[in-house]
mmCIF file of N, CA and C in Angstrom:
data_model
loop_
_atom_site.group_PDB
_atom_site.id
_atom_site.type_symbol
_atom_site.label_atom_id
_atom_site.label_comp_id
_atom_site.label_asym_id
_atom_site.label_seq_id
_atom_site.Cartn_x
_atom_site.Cartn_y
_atom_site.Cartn_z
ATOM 1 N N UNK I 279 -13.351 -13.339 -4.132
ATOM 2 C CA UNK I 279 -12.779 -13.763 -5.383
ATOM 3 C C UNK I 279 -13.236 -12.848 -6.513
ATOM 4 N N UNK I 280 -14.184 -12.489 -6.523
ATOM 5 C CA UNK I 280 -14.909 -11.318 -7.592
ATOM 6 C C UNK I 280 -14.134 -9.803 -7.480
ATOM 7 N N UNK I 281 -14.011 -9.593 -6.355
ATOM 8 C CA UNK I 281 -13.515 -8.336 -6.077
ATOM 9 C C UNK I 281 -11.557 -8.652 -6.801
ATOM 10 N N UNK I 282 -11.396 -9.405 -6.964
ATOM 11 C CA UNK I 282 -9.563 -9.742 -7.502
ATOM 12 C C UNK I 282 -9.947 -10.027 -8.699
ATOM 13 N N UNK I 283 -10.962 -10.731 -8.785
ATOM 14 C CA UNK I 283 -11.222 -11.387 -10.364
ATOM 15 C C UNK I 283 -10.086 -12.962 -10.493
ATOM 16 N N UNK I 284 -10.274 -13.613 -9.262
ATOM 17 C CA UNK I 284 -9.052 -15.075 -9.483
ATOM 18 C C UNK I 284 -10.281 -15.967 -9.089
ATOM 19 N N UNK I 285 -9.894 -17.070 -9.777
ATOM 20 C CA UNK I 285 -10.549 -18.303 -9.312
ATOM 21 C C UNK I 285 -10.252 -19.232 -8.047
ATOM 22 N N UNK I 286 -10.998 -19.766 -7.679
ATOM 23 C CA UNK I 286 -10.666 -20.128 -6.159
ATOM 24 C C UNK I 286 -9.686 -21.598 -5.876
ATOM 25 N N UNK I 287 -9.017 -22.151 -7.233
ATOM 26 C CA UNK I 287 -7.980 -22.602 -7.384
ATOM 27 C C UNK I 287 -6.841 -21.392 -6.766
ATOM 28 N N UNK I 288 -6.699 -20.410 -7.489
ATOM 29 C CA UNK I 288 -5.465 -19.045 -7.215
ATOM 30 C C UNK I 288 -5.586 -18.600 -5.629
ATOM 31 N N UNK I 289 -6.991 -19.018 -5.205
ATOM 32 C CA UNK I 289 -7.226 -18.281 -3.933
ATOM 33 C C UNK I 289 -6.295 -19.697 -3.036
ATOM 34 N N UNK I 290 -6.841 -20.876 -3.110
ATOM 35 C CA UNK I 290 -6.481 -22.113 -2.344
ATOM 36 C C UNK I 290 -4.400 -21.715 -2.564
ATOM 37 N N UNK I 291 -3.980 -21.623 -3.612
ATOM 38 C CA UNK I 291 -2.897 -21.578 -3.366
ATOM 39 C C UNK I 291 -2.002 -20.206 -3.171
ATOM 40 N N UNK I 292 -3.010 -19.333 -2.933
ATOM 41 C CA UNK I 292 -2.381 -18.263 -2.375
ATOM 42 C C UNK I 292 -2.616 -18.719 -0.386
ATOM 43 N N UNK I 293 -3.685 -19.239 -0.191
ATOM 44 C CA UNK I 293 -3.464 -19.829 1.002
ATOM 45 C C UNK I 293 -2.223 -20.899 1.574
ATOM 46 N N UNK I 294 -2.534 -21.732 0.983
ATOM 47 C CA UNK I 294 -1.237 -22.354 0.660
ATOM 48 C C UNK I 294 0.043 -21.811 1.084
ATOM 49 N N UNK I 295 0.507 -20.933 0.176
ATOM 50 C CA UNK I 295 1.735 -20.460 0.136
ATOM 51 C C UNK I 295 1.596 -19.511 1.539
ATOM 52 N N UNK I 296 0.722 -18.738 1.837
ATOM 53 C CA UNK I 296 0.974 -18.121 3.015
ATOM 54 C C UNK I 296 1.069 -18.826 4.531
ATOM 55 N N UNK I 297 0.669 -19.979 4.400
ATOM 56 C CA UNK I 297 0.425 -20.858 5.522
ATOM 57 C C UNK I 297 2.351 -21.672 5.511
ATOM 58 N N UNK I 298 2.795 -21.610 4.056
ATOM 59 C CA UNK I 298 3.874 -22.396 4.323
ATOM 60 C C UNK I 298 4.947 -21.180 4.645
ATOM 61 N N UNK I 299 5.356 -20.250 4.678
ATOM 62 C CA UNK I 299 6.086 -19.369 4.894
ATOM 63 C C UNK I 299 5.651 -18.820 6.387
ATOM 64 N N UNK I 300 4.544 -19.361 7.126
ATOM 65 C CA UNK I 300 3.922 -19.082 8.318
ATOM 66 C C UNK I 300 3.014 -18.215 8.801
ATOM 67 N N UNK I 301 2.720 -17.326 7.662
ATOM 68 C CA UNK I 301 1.619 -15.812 7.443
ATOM 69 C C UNK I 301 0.510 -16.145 8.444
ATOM 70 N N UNK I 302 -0.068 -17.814 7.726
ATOM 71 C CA UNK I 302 -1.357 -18.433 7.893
ATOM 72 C C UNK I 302 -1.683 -19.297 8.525
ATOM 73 N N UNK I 303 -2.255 -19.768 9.881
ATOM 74 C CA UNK I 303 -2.414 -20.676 10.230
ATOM 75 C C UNK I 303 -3.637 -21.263 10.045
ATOM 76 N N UNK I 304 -3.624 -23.001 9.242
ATOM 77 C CA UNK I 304 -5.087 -23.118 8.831
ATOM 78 C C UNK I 304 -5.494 -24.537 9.835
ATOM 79 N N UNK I 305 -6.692 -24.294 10.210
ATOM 80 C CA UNK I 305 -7.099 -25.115 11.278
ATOM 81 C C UNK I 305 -7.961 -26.375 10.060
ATOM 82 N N UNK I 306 -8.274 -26.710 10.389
ATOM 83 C CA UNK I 306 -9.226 -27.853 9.416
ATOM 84 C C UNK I 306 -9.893 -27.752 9.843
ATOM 85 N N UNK I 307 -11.341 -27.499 9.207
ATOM 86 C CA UNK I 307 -12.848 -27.503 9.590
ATOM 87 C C UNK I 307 -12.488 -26.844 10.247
ATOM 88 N N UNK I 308 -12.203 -25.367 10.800
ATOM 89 C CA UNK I 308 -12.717 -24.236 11.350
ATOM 90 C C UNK I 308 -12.131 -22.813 10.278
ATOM 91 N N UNK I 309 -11.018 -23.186 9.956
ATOM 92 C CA UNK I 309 -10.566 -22.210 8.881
ATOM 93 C C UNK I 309 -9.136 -21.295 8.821
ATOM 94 N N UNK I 310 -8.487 -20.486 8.106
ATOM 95 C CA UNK I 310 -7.447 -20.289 8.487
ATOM 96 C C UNK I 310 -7.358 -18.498 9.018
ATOM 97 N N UNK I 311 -6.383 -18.609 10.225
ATOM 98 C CA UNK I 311 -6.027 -17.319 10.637
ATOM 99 C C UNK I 311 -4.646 -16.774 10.541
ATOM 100 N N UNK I 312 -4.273 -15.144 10.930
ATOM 101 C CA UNK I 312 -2.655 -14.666 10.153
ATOM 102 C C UNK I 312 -2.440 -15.006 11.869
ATOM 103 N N UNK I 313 -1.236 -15.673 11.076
ATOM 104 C CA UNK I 313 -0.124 -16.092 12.593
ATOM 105 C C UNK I 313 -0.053 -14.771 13.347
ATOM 106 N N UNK I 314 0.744 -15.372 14.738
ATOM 107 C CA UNK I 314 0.859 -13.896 15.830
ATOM 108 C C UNK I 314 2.746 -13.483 14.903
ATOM 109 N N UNK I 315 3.264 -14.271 14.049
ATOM 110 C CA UNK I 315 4.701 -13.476 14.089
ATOM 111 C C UNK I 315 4.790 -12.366 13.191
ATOM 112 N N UNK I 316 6.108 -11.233 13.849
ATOM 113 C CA UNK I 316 6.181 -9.705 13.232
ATOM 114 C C UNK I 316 5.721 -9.703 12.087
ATOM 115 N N UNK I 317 5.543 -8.620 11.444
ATOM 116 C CA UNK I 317 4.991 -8.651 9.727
ATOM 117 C C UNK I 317 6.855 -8.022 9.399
ATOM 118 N N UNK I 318 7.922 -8.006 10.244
ATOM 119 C CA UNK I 318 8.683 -7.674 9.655
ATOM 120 C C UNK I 318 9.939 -8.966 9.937
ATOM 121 N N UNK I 319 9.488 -9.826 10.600
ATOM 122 C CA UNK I 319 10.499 -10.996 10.496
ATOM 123 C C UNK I 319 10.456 -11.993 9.065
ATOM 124 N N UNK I 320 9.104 -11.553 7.945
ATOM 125 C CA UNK I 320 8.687 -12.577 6.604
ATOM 126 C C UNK I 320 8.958 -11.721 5.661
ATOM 127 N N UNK I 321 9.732 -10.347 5.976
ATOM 128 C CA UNK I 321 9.571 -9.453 4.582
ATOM 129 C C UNK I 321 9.926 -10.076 3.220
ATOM 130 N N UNK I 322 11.080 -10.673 3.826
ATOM 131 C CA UNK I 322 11.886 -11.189 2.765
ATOM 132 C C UNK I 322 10.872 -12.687 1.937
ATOM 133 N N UNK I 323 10.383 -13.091 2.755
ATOM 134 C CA UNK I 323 9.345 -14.165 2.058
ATOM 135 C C UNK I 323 7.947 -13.849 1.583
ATOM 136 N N UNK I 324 7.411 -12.463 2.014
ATOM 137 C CA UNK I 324 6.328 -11.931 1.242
ATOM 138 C C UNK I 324 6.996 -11.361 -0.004
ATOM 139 N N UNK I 325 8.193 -10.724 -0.245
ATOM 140 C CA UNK I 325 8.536 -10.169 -1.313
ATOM 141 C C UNK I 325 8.652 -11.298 -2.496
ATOM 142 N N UNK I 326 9.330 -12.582 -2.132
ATOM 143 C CA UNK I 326 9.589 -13.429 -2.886
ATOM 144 C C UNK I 326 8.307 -13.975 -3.651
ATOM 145 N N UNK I 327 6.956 -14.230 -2.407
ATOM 146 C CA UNK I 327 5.800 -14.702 -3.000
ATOM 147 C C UNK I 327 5.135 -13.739 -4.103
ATOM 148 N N UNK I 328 5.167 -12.292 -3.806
ATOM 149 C CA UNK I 328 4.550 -11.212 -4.877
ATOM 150 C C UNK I 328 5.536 -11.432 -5.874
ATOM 151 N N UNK I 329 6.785 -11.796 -6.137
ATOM 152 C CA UNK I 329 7.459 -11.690 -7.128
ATOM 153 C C UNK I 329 6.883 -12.820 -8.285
ATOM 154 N N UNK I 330 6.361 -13.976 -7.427
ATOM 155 C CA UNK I 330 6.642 -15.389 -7.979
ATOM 156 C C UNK I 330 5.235 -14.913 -8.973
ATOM 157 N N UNK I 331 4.331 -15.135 -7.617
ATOM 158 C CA UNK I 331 2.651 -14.747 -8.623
ATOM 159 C C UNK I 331 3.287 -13.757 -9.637
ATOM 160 N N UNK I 332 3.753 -12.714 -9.775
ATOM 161 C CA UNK I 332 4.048 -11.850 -11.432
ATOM 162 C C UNK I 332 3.862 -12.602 -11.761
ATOM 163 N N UNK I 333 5.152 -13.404 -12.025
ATOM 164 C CA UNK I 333 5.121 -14.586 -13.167
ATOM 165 C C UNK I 333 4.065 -15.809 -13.995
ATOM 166 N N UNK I 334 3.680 -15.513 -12.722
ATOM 167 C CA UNK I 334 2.521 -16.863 -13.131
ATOM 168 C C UNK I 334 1.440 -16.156 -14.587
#
């Protein structure tokens, strides 16, 4: 979080959002890992998420 400079509210829902588009799979009480699918079947939903954070 120091190294971005975000608070760990921004971090929880950057998890969040990657877990709902499928990036992330988060286990409870063990933690979350990047799914096994292509990095080119979500392009279109990583582009949308970098667009959104701009805004914020």
């Amino acid at each position: 979080m120091e190294l971005f400079s975000v608070g760990k509210s921004t971090v929880r829902e950057a998890v969040r959002s990657l877990s709902y588009i499928g990036m992330l799979v988060p286990i409870r009480g063990v933690g979350s890992y990047v799914s096994s699918l292509p990095a080119a079947s979500c392009i279109g939903e990583c582009l949308t998420l970098a667009a959104d954070f701009g805004r914020a």
